[in-house]
XYZ file of C-alpha atoms in Angstrom:
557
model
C 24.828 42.619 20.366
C 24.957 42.600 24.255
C 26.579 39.235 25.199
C 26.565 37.690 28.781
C 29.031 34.502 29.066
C 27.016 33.888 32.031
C 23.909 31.564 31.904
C 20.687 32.218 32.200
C 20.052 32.437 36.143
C 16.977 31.044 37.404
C 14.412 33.788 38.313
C 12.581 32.305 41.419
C 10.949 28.602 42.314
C 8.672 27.497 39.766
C 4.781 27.464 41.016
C 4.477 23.709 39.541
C 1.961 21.061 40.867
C 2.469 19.550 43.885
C 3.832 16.860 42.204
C 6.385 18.069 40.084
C 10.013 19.237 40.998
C 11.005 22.766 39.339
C 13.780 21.355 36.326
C 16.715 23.649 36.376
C 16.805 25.904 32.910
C 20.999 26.487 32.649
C 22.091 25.142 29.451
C 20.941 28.585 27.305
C 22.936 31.663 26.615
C 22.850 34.575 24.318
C 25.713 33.331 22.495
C 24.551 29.782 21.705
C 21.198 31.312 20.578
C 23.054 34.299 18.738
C 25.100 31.448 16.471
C 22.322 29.653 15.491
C 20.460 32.676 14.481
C 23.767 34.275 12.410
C 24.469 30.593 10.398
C 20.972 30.419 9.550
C 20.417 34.254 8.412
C 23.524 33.797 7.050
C 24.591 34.378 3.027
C 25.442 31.155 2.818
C 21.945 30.171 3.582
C 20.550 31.978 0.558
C 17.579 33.386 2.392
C 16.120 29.854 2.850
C 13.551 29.346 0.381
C 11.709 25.836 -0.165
C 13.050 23.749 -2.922
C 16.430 25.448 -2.808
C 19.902 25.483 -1.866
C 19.270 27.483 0.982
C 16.538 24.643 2.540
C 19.233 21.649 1.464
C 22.136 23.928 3.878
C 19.159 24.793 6.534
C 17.623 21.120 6.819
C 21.418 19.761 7.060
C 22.260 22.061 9.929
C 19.387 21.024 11.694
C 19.529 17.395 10.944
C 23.144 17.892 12.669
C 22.286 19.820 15.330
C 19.337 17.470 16.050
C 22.000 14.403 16.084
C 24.399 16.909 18.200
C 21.745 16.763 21.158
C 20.784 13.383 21.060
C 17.695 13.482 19.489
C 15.875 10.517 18.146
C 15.027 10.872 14.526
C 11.001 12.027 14.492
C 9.991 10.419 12.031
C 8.792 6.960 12.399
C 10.457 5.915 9.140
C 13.760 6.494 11.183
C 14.920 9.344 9.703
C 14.649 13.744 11.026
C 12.303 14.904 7.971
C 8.456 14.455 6.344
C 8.453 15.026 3.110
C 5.897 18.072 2.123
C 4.783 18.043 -1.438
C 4.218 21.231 -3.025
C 4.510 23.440 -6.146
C 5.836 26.770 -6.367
C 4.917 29.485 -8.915
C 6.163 32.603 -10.374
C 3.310 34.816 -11.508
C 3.197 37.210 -14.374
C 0.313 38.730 -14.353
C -1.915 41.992 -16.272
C -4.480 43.353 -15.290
C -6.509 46.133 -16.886
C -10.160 47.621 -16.576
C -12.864 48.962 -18.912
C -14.884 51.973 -17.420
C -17.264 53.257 -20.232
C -14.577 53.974 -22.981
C -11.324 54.626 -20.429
C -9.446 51.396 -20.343
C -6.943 51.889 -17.438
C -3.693 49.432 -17.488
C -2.162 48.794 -13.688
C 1.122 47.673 -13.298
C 2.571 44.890 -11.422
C 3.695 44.641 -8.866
C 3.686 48.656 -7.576
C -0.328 49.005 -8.135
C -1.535 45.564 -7.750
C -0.473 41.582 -7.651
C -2.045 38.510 -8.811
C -1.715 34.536 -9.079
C -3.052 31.716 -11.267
C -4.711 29.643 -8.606
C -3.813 25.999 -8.825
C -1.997 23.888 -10.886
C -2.997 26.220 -14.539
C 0.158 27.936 -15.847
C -1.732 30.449 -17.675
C -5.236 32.064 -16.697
C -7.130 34.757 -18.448
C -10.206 36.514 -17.118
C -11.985 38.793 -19.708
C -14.633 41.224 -19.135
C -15.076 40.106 -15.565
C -17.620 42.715 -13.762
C -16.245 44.268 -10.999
C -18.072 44.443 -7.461
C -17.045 45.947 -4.602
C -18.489 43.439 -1.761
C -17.415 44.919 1.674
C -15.484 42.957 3.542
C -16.844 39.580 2.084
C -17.608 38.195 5.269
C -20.133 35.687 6.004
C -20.920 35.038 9.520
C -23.892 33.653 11.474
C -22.819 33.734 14.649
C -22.791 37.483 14.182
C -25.961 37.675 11.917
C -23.483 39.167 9.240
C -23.932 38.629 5.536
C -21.656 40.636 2.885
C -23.123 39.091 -0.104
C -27.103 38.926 0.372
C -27.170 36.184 -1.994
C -26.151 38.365 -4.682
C -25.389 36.254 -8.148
C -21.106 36.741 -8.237
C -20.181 34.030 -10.492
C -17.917 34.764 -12.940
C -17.413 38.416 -11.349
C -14.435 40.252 -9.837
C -14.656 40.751 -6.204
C -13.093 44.139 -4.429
C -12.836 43.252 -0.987
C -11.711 45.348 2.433
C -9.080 43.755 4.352
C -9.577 42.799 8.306
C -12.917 42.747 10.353
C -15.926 45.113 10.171
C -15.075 47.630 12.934
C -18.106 48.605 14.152
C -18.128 51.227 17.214
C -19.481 50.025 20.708
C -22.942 51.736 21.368
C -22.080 52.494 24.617
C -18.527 53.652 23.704
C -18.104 55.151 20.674
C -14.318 55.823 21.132
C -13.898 51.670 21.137
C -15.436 48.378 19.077
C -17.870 46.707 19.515
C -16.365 43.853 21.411
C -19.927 42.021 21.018
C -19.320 42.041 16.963
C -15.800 40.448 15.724
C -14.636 40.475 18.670
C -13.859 44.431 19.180
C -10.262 45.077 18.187
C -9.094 41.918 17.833
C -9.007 40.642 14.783
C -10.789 37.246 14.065
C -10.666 34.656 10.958
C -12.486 36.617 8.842
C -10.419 39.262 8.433
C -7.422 37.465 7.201
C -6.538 37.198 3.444
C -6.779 33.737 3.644
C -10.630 33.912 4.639
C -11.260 36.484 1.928
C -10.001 34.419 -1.075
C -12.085 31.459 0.448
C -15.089 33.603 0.570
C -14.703 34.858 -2.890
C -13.962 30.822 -4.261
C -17.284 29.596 -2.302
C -18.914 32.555 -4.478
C -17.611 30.932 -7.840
C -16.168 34.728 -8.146
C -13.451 34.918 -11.161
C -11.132 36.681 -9.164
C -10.852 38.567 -6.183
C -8.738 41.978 -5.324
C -8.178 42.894 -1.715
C -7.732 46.348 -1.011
C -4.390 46.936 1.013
C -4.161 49.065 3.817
C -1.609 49.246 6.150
C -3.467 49.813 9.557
C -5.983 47.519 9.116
C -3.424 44.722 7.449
C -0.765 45.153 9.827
C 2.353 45.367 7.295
C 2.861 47.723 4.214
C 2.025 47.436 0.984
C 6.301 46.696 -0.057
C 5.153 43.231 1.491
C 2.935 42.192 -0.273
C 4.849 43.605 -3.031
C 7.799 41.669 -2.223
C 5.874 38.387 -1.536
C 4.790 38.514 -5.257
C 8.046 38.899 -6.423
C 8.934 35.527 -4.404
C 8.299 32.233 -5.714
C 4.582 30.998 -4.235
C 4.342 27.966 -2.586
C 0.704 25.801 -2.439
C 0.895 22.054 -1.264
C 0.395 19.614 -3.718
C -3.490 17.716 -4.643
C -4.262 19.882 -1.333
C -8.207 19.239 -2.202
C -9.083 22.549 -0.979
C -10.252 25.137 -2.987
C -7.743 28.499 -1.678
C -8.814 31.149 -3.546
C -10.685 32.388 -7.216
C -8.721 31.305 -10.536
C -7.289 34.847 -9.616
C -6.704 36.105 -6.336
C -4.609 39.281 -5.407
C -4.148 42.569 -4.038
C -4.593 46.043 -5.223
C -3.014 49.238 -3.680
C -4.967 51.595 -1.776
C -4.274 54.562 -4.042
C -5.349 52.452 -7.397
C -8.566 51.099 -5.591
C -9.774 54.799 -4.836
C -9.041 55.373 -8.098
C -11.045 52.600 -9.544
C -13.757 53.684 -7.246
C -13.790 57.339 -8.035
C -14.117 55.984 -11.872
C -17.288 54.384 -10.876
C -18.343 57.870 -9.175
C -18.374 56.374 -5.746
C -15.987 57.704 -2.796
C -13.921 54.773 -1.579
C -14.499 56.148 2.314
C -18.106 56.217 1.922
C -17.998 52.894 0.708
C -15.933 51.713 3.471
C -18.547 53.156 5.638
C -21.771 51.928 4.069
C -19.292 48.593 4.580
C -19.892 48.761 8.237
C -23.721 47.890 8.294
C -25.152 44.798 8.719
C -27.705 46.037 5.546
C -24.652 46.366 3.005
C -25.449 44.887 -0.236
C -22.727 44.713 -3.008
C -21.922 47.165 -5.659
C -21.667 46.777 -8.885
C -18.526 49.568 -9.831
C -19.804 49.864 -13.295
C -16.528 48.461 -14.675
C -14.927 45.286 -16.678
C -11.712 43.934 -15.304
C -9.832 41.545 -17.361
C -6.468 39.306 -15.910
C -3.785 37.510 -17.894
C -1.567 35.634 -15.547
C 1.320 33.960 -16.926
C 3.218 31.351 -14.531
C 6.160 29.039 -14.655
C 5.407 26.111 -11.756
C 7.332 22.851 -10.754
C 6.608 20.156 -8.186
C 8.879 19.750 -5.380
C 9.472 18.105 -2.318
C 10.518 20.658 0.396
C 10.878 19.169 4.182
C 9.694 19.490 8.227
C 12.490 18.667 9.828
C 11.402 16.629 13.079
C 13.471 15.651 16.635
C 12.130 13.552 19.219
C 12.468 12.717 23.113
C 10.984 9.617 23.674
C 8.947 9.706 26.937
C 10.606 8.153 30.206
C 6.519 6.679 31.607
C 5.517 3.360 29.216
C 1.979 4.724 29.170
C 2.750 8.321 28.857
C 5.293 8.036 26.449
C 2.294 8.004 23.728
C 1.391 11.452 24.698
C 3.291 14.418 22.285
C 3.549 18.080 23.332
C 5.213 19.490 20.302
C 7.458 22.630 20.068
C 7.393 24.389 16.357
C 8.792 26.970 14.445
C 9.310 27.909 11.035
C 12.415 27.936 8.739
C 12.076 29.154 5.921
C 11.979 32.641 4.198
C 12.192 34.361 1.042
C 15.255 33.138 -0.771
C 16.711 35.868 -2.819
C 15.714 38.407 -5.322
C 18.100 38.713 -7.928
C 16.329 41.645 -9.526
C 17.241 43.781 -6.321
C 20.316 45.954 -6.902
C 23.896 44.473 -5.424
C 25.797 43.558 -3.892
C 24.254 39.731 -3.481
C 23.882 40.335 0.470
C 21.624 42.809 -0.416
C 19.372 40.587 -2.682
C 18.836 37.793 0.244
C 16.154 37.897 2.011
C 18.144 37.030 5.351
C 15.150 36.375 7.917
C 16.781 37.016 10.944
C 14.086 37.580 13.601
C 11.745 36.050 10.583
C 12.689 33.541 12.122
C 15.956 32.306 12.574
C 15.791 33.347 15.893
C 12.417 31.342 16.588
C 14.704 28.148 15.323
C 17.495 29.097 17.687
C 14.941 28.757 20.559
C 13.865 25.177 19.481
C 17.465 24.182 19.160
C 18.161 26.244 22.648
C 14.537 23.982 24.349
C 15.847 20.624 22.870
C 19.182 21.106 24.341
C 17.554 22.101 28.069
C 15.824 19.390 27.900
C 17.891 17.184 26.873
C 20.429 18.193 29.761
C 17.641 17.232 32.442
C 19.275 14.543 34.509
C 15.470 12.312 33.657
C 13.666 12.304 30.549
C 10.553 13.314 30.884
C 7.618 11.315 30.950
C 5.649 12.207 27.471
C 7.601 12.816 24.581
C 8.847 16.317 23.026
C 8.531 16.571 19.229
C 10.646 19.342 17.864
C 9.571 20.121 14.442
C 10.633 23.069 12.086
C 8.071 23.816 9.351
C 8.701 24.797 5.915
C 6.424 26.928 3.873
C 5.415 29.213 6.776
C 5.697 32.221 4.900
C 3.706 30.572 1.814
C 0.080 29.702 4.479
C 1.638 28.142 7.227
C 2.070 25.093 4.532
C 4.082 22.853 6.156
C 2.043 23.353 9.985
C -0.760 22.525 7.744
C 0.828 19.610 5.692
C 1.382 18.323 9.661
C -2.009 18.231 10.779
C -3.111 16.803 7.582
C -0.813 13.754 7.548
C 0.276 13.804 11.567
C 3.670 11.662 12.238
C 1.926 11.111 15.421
C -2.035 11.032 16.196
C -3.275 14.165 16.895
C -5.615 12.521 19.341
C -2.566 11.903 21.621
C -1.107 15.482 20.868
C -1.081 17.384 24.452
C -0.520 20.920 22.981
C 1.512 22.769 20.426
C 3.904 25.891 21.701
C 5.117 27.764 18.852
C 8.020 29.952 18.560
C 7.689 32.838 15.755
C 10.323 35.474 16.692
C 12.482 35.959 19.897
C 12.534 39.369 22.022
C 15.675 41.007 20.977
C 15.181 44.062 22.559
C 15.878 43.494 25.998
C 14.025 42.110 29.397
C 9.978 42.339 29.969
C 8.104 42.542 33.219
C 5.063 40.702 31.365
C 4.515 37.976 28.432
C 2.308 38.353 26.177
C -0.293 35.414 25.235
C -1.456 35.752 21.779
C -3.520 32.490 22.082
C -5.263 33.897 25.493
C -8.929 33.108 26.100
C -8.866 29.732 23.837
C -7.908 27.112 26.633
C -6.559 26.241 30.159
C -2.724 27.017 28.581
C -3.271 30.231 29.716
C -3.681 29.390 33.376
C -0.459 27.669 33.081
C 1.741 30.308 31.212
C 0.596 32.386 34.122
C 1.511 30.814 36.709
C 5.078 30.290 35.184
C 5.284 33.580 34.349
C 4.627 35.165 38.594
C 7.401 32.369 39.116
C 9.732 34.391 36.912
C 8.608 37.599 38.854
C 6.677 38.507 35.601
C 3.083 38.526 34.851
C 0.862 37.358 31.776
C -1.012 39.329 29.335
C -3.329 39.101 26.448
C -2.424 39.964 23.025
C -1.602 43.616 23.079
C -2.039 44.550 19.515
C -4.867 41.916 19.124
C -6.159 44.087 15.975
C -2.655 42.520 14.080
C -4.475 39.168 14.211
C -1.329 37.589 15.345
C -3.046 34.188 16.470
C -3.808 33.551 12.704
C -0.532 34.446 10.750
C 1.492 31.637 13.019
C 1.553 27.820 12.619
C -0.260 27.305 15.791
C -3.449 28.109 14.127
C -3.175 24.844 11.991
C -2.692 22.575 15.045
C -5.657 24.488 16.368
C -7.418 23.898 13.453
C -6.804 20.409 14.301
C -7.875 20.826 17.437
C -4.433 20.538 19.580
C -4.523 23.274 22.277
C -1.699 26.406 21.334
C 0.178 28.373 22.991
C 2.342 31.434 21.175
C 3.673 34.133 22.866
C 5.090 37.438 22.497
C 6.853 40.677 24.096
C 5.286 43.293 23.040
C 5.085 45.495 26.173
C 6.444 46.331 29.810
C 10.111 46.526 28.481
C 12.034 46.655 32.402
C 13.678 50.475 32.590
C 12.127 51.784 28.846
C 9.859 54.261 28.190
C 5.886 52.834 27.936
C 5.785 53.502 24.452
C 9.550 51.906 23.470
C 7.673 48.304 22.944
C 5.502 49.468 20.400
C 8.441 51.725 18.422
C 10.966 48.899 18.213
C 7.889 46.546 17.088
C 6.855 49.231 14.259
C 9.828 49.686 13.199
C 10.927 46.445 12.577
C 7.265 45.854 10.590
C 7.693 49.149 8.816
C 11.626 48.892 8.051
C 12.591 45.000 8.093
C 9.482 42.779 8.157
C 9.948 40.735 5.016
C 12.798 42.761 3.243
C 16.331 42.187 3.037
C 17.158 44.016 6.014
C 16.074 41.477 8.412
C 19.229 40.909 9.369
C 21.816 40.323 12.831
C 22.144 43.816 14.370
C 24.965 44.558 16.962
C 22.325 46.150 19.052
C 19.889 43.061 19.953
C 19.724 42.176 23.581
C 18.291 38.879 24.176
C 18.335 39.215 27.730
C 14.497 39.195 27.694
C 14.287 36.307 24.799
C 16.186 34.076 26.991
C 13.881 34.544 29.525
C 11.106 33.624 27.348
C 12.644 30.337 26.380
C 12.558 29.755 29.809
C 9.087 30.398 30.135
C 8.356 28.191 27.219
C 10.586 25.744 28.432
C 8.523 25.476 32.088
C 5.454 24.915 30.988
C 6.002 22.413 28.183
C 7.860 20.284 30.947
C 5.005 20.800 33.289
C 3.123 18.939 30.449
C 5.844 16.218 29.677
C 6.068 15.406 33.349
C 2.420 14.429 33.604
C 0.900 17.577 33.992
C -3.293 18.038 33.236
C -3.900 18.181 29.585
C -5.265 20.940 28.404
C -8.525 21.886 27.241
C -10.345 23.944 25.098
C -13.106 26.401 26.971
C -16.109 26.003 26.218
C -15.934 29.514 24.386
C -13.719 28.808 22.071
C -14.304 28.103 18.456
C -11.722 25.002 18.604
C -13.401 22.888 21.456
C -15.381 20.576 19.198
C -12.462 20.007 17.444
C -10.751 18.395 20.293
C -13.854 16.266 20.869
C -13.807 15.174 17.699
C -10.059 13.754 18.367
C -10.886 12.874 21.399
C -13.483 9.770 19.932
C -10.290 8.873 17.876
C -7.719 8.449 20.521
C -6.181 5.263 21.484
C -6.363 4.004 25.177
């Protein structure tokens, strides 16, 4: 680890309104953040799973370092956590399938995984058919319909993972940016979006078909999140899935296919036209899921800066980022560092920046004049649960909420001549990141691997399904004195080697030079906002902006 005693110099005038003076950013280093990050990732810390010892040592650390900075407790009730109810699960589950009179037996969790959706401990699916249904999307704005009003109920859906990616007419070599947005990836091709699908069907169950490119991680993580104990919130009222959703492994779904006498990559393809009807695969799949559950009470842990302005101080801009992780796996071979899950960059280090923003803030020599929420989730890693848990029972309206900035990872791999805006193109955020970003000599960027769907595996997404403008960020690219293709080898092989796995864990190497500068970044424009600055809005292109009219009948003068 490259440490600078030094503080973070400031990196040019800030291009603020008129209005507003440029705040001074000193009170960050790489060793403050670096401390935070190795108690939190630490053994001690047990890998920080919900409803564990590991989330009673996390939310007590923050709780004290909230009460170390001054904050006021943020929640109303006059204390620094909301209660998020939720139960967790441990799923056992078979699953086997009849084609003619070749029963085939997959194992769990190397060929496939599987849950008992809601509160049931056991669920059994017999004799289910089994129908492979494209990508199970159903979109009108793109005149795209994977099911054709085909009869499902009861049935077990096979399902491709991501977007359709259909080639541009006029450009074969790229998508179709006119259909799914081209290579981003939207809503529908998250595994969230699939298991919805499938439940709106009245499907039985529902088996996504894994594949790395297209899902962005390897198959060892979904593996691994099976293994974990699954978190849903509690009387949620939302139907998240079949009685059985899961995942299958590439191999064992060409397999399955083949059985059927179908080739899995001329299925994909006949998958890519808007005339795809489902297919039945001439097979009976049956499920026995065995689960142990409980009820818990895991915790957001919340900070607050009351606003300086009487009228403004009823205006929130809120800075997130998730605690928890994966706990430990006993059933991992020793020693016990090796069975915790340590979540380092995933995302200690995202925590370490809220802790590093409340503390620059709170060394400003004014307050500003709309308050600062600082709120780490839980349950991130489980469907952004406790973001979600948030939006559904706000501390604060959501009508008076300015914007959300959310911290998922920190840069450790040195400085970046751009910053990346995963949220770009949704509202007027952008023009402000930008801005702050030429003052720091740097420029802003979309979302350079946009096809990782990065804007909808974050807790932003739930405060933008609230309709809250979001900003997240990244860096991803333009690393200052590396070769144009080191951004994308560090990033790879942290997804390939650490993402979710035990060795997310402090390395000597990191260089949070360019994190830091991030912060700083972050840091700018929220204060922009606290100070008074022009809320912002939704454009008119994005699919969020009725959402914020919605909360805009419900605000309070």
């Amino acid at each position: 680890m490259r440490i600078r005693p030094t503080l973070l110099p400031l990196l040019g005038a800030v291009l603020a309104a008129p209005t507003l003076a440029a705040p001074t950013f000193g009170t960050a280093s790489e060793n403050s953040l670096l401390a935070h990050i190795q108690v939190l990732a630490s053994d001690e810390f047990e890998g920080r799973a919900p409803g564990t010892p590991g989330e009673a040592k996390t939310i007590a650390y923050l709780e004290q370092q909230f009460r170390r900075l001054g904050l006021k407790p943020g929640n109303p009730d006059g204390s620094y956590v909301q209660a998020v109810p939720m139960r967790g699960q441990y799923a056992t589950p078979r699953f086997s399938y009849q084609e003619e009179a070749r029963q085939v037996q997959l194992r769990f969790p190397d060929d496939f995984v599987a849950y008992a959706s809601g509160p049931d401990e056991q669920r059994a699916v017999r004799d289910s058919e089994l129908v492979f249904v494209g990508y199970g999307v159903v979109a009108p704005e793109y005149d795209w319909d994977d099911y054709k009003g085909a009869d499902l109920r009861g049935k077990t859906l096979l399902m491709l993972i991501n977007d359709p990616a259909l080639p541009d007419p006029r450009d074969p070599s790229r998508l179709d940016p006119a259909m799914f947005r081209g290579e981003a990836m939207t809503y529908y091709g998250r595994w969230n979006y699939k298991y919805e699908s499938a439940a709106q069907q009245g499907a039985a169950a529902a088996l996504i078909v894994h594949e790395t490119k297209p899902a962005a991680y390897p198959y060892e993580v979904v593996r691994n999140g099976a293994l974990a104990e699954r978190f849903s919130l509690l009387d949620d009222g939302t139907a998240d899935g079949p009685p059985v959703p899961g995942w299958i492994h590439l191999d064992k779904a060409k397999e399955l296919v083949a059985a059927a006498g179908y080739d899995f990559a001329a299925l994909k393809q006949a998958a890519l036209s808007k005339d795809f009807h489902p297919i039945s695969l001439k097979a009976q799949a049956s499920f026995d899921v065995s689960s142990q559950s409980r009820k818990l009470n895991s915790h957001n842990v919340v900070g607050l800066i009351e606003g300086s302005d009487p009228v403004l101080k009823h205006d929130y801009i809120i800075y997130s980022a998730h605690w928890d992780h994966f706990g430990i796996d006993e059933r991992l071979p020793g020693p016990r560092t090796r069975q915790i899950y340590h979540g380092a960059l995933d995302n200690a280090s995202g925590v370490g920046a809220l802790l590093e923003l409340a503390q620059a803030f709170q060394a400003l020599p004014q307050r500003p004049k709309r308050s600062i929420l600082f709120l780490a989730t839980t349950a991130e890693e489980s469907g952004l649960l406790g973001a979600k848990y948030y939006g559904n029972e706000p501390l604060y309206p959501l009508a008076r909420t300015i914007a959300n900035i959310n911290i998922d990872g920190i840069n450790a791999w040195g400085r970046t001549s751009q910053i990346e805006n995963v949220t770009s193109g949704h509202s007027t955020l952008d023009e402000l990141l930008a801005r702050h970003a030429i003052a720091q000599g740097r420029s802003m960027t979309p979302d350079a691997r946009p096809e990782l769907g990065s804007f909808y595996r974050a807790d932003q997404l739930e405060f933008a399904r609230q309709g809250v403008p979001v900003l997240y960020t990244k860096s991803r690219s333009g690393y200052i004195g590396k070769p144009d293709n080191y951004a994308r080898e560090v990033v790879d092989y942290y997804v390939t080697h650490d993402y979710h796995k035990v060795s997310d864990d402090v390395r000597d190497n990191w260089d949070f030079s360019g994190g830091l500068e991030d912060i700083e970044l972050l840091f700018r424009v929220g204060h922009e906002l606290a100070q008074g600055g022009t809320r912002p809005q939704w454009y008119p292109t994005s699919e969020f902006r009725t959402l914020r009219s919605t909360l805009s009948l419900r605000a309070k003068p």
